[in-house]
Short mmCIF file of C-alpha atoms in Angstrom, two decimals:
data_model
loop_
_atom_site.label_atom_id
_atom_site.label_comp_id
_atom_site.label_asym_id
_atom_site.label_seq_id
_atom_site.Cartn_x
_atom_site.Cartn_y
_atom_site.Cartn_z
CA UNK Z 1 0.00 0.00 0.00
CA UNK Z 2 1.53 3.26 -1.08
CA UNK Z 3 1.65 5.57 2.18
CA UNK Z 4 1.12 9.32 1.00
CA UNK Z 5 3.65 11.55 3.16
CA UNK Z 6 3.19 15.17 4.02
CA UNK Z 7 4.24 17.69 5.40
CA UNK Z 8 2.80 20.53 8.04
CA UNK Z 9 2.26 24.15 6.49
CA UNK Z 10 4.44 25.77 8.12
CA UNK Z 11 7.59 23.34 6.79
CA UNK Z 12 5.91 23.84 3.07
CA UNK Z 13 6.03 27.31 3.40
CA UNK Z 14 9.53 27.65 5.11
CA UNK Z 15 10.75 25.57 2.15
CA UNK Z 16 8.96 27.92 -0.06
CA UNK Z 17 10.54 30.56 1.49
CA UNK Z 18 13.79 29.14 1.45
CA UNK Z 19 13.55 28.71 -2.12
CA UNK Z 20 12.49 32.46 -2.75
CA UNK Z 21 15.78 33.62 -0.83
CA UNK Z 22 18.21 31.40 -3.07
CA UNK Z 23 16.80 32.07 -6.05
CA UNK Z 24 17.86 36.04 -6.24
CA UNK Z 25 15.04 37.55 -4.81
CA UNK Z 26 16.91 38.46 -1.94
CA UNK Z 27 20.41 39.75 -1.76
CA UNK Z 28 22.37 38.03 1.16
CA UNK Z 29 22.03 40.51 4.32
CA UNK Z 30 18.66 42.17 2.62
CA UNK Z 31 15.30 42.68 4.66
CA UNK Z 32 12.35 39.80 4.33
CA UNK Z 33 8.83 41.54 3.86
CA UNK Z 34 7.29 41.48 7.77
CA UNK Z 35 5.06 38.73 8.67
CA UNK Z 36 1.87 40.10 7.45
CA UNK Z 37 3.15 40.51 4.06
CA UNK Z 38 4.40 36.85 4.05
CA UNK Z 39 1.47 35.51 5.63
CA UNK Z 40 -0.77 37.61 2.72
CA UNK Z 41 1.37 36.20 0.04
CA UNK Z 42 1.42 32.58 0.70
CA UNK Z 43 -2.64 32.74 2.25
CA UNK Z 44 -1.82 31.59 5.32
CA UNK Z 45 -1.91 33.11 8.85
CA UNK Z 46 0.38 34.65 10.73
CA UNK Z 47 1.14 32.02 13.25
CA UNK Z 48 1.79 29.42 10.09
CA UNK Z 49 4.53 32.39 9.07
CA UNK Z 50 5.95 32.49 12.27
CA UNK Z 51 6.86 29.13 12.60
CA UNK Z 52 8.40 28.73 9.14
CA UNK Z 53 10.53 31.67 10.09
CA UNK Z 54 11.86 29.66 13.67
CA UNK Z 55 12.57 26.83 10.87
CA UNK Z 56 14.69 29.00 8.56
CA UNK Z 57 16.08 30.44 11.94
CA UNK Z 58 17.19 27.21 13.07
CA UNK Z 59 18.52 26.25 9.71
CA UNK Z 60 21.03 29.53 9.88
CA UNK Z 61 19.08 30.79 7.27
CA UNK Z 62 17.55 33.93 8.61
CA UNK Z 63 18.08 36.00 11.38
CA UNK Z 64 15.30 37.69 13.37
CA UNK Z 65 16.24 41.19 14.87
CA UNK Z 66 14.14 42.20 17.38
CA UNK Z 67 12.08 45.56 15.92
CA UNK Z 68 14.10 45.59 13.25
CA UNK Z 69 13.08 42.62 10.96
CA UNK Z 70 13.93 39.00 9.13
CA UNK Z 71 17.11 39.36 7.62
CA UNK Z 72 18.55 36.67 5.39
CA UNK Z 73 21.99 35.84 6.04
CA UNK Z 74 24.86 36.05 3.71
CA UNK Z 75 26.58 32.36 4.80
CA UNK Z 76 24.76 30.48 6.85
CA UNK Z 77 25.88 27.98 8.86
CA UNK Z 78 25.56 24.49 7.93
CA UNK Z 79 23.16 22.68 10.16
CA UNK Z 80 22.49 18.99 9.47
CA UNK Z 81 19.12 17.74 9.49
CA UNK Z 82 20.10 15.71 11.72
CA UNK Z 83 20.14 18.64 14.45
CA UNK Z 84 17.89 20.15 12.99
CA UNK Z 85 14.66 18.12 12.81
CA UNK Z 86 14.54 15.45 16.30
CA UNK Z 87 12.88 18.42 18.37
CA UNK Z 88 11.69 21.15 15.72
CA UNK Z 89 9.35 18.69 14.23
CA UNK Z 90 7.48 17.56 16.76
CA UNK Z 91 4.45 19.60 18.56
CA UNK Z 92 4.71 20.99 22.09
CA UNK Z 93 1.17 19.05 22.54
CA UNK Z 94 3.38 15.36 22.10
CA UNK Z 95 6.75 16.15 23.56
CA UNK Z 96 4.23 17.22 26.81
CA UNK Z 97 2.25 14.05 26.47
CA UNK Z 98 6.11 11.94 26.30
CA UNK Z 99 7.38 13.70 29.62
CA UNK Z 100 3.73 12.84 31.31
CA UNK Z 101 4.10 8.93 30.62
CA UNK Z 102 7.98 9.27 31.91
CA UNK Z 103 8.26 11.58 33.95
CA UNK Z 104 5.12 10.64 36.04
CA UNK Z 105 6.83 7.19 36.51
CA UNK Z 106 9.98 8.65 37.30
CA UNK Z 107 8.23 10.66 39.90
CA UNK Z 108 7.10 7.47 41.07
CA UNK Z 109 9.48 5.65 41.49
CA UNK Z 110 11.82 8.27 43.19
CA UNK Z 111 9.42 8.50 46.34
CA UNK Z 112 11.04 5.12 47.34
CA UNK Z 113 14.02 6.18 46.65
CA UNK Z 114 14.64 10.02 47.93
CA UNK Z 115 16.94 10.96 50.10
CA UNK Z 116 16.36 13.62 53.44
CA UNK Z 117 18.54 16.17 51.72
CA UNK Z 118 16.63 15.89 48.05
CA UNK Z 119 13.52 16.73 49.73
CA UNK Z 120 14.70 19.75 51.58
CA UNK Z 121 15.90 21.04 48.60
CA UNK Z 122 13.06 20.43 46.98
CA UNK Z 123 10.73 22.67 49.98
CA UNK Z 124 13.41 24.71 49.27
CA UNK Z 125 12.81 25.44 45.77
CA UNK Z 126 8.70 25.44 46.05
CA UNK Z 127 9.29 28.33 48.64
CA UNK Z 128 11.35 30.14 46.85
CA UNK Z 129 9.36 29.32 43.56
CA UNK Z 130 6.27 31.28 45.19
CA UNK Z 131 8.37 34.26 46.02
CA UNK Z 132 9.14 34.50 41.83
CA UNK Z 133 5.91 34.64 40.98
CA UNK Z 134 5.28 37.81 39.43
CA UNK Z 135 8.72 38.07 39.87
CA UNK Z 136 11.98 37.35 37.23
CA UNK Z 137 10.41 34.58 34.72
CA UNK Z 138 13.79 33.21 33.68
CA UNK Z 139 14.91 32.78 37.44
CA UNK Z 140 10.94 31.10 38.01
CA UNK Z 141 12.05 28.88 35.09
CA UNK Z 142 15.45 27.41 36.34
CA UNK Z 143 13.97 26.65 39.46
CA UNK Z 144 11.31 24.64 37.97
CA UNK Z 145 14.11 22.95 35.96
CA UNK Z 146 15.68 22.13 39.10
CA UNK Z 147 12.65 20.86 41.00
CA UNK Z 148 12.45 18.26 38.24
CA UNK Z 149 15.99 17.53 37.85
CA UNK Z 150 16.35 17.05 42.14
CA UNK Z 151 13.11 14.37 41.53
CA UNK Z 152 15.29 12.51 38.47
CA UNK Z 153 18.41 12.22 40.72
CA UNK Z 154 16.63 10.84 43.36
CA UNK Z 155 15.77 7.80 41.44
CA UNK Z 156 19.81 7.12 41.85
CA UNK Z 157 19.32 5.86 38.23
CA UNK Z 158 21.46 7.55 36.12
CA UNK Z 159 19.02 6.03 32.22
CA UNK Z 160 16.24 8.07 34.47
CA UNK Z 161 17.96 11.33 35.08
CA UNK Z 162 19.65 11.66 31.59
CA UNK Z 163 16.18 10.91 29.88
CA UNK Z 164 14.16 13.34 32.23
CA UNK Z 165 17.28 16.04 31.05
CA UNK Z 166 16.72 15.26 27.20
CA UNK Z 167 12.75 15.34 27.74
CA UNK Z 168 13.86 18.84 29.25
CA UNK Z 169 15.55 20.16 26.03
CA UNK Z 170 13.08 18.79 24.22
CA UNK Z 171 9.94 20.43 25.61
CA UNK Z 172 11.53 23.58 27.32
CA UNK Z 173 14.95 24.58 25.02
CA UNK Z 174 15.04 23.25 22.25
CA UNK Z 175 11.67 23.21 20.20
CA UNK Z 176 11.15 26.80 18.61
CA UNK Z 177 6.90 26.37 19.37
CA UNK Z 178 7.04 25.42 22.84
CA UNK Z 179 10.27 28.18 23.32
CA UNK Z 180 7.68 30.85 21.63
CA UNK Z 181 4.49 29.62 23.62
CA UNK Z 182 6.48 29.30 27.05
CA UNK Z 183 8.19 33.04 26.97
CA UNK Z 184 5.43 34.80 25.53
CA UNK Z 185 2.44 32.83 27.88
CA UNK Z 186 3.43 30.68 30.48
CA UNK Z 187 4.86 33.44 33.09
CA UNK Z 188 1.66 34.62 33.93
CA UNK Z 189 0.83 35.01 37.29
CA UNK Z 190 -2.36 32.81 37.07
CA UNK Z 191 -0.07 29.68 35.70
CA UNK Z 192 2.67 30.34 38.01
CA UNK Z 193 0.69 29.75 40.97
CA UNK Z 194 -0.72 26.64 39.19
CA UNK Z 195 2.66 25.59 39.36
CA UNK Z 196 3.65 26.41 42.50
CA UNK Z 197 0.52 24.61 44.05
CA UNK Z 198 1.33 21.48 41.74
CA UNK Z 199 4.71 21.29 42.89
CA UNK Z 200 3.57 21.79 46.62
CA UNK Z 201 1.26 18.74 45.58
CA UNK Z 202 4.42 16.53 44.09
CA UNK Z 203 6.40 16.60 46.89
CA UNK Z 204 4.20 16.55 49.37
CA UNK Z 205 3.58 13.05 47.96
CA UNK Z 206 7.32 12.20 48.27
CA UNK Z 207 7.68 13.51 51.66
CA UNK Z 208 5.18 10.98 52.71
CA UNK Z 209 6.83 8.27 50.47
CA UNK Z 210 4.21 7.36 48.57
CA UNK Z 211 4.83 6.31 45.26
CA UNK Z 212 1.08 5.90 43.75
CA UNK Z 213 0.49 9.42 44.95
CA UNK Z 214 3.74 10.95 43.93
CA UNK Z 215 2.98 9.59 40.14
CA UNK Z 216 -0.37 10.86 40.29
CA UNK Z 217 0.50 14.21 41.23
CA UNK Z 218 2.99 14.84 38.72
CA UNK Z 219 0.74 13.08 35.91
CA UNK Z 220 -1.89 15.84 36.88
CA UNK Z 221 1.04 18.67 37.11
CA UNK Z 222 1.48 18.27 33.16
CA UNK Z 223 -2.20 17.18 32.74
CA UNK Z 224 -2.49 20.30 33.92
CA UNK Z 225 -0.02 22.32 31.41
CA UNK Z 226 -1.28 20.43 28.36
CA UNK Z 227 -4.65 21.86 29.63
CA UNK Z 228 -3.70 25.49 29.92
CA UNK Z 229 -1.85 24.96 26.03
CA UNK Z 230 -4.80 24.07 24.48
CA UNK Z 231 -6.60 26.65 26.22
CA UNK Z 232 -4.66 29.49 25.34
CA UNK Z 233 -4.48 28.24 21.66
CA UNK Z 234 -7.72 28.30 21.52
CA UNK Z 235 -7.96 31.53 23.00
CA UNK Z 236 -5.02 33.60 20.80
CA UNK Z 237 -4.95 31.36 17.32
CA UNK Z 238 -7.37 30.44 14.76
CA UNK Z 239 -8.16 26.88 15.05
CA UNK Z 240 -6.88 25.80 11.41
CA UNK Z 241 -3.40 25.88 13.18
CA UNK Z 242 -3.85 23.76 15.55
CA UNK Z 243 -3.01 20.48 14.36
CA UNK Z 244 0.31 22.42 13.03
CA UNK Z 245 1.14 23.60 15.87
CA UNK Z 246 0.49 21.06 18.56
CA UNK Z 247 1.53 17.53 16.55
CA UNK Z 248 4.27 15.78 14.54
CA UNK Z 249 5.08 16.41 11.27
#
């Protein structure tokens, strides 16, 4: 049976794109027209254009300067698509549903395992987690990375703790979606508290040493987040986007 493969939009378009800046449109170092204008000349919205451009961006292709524009670049550096495509090609929606089935069981399994020092830290990090909120969203955001990373460490498993690290990358660093979503969304003061509370929640659970709980409460923590994603899709994109923008290519 012949399988019929294709591709999201927003990849068509960034290799449309792609092909309109090599082919002497452009000079090397010359302005792009702004996103409206794209998104007007290949019919497509905004949000489609947007994530083309984090493709081309990624690729070394383009360069984004903040109020100033989309420049294409004169030589840009070779990126294999190797790098390139593991994490850019797949949706914030699944790389959150991939750390929920781990990371849950990780969570899990680390309340038998934790240590009296991990989960001081841990208080540690949930107090001073609700004194960022509102607060500096970067420094909020490395001490949620470390709340997770303290859980994967005390599994004493070191498979565990490097996967719960790449699921990191992958959802929080290095997929140009989720990046966009989390800076320009996810530090508001509603969510934070969410957070705070759910990682109250989580180690309560391991305080008390119970493992059924512990997996249960961080299941719901990024039950939770994939919640508040589709909701504020919903609520700031048109919906013809949002199988683009939340699965695989």
């Amino acid at each position: 049976m012949e399988q019929v493969m294709t591709k999201r939009r927003y990849f068509d378009i960034g290799l449309q794109i792609e092909e309109l800046l090599y082919s002497g449109v452009f000079e090397a170092g010359g302005r792009l027209p702004s996103e409206r204008e794209l998104s007007e000349r290949f019919k497509t919205s905004r949000t489609t254009i947007r994530e083309a451009i984090i493709m081309l961006e990624l690729k070394g292709i383009v360069e984004v300067k903040q109020g100033a524009g989309i420049f294409f670049i004169d030589n840009p550096k070779k990126v294999s698509q190797k790098e390139v495509m593991p994490f850019s090609e797949i949706g914030p929606f699944e790389l959150l549903q991939a750390r929920q089935v781990i990371e849950s069981n990780i969570t899990g399994f680390a309340a038998r395992q934790i240590r009296f020092n991990e989960l001081r830290e841990l208080k540690h990090i949930v107090e001073l987690q609700e004194k960022q909120i509102s607060g500096d969203s970067d420094k909020f955001e490395e001490l949620d990375r470390q709340f997770h990373d303290i859980i994967a460490e005390a599994t004493q498993n070191r498979v565990l703790i490097k996967q719960s690290a790449e699921l990191w990358r992958a959802v929080r660093t290095e997929n140009p979606r989720w990046k966009n979503l989390n800076y320009k969304y996810l530090h508001r003061k509603d969510l934070q508290v969410k957070w705070v509370e759910d990682h109250r929640t989580i180690f309560l659970a391991l305080q008390q040493r119970d493992s059924e709980q512990a997996r249960l409460a961080a299941w719901n923590h990024i039950e939770n987040s994939k919640k508040e994603l589709v909701k504020i899709f919903k609520e700031d994109h048109s919906l013809e986007d949002f199988d683009d923008f939340f699965f695989a290519t």
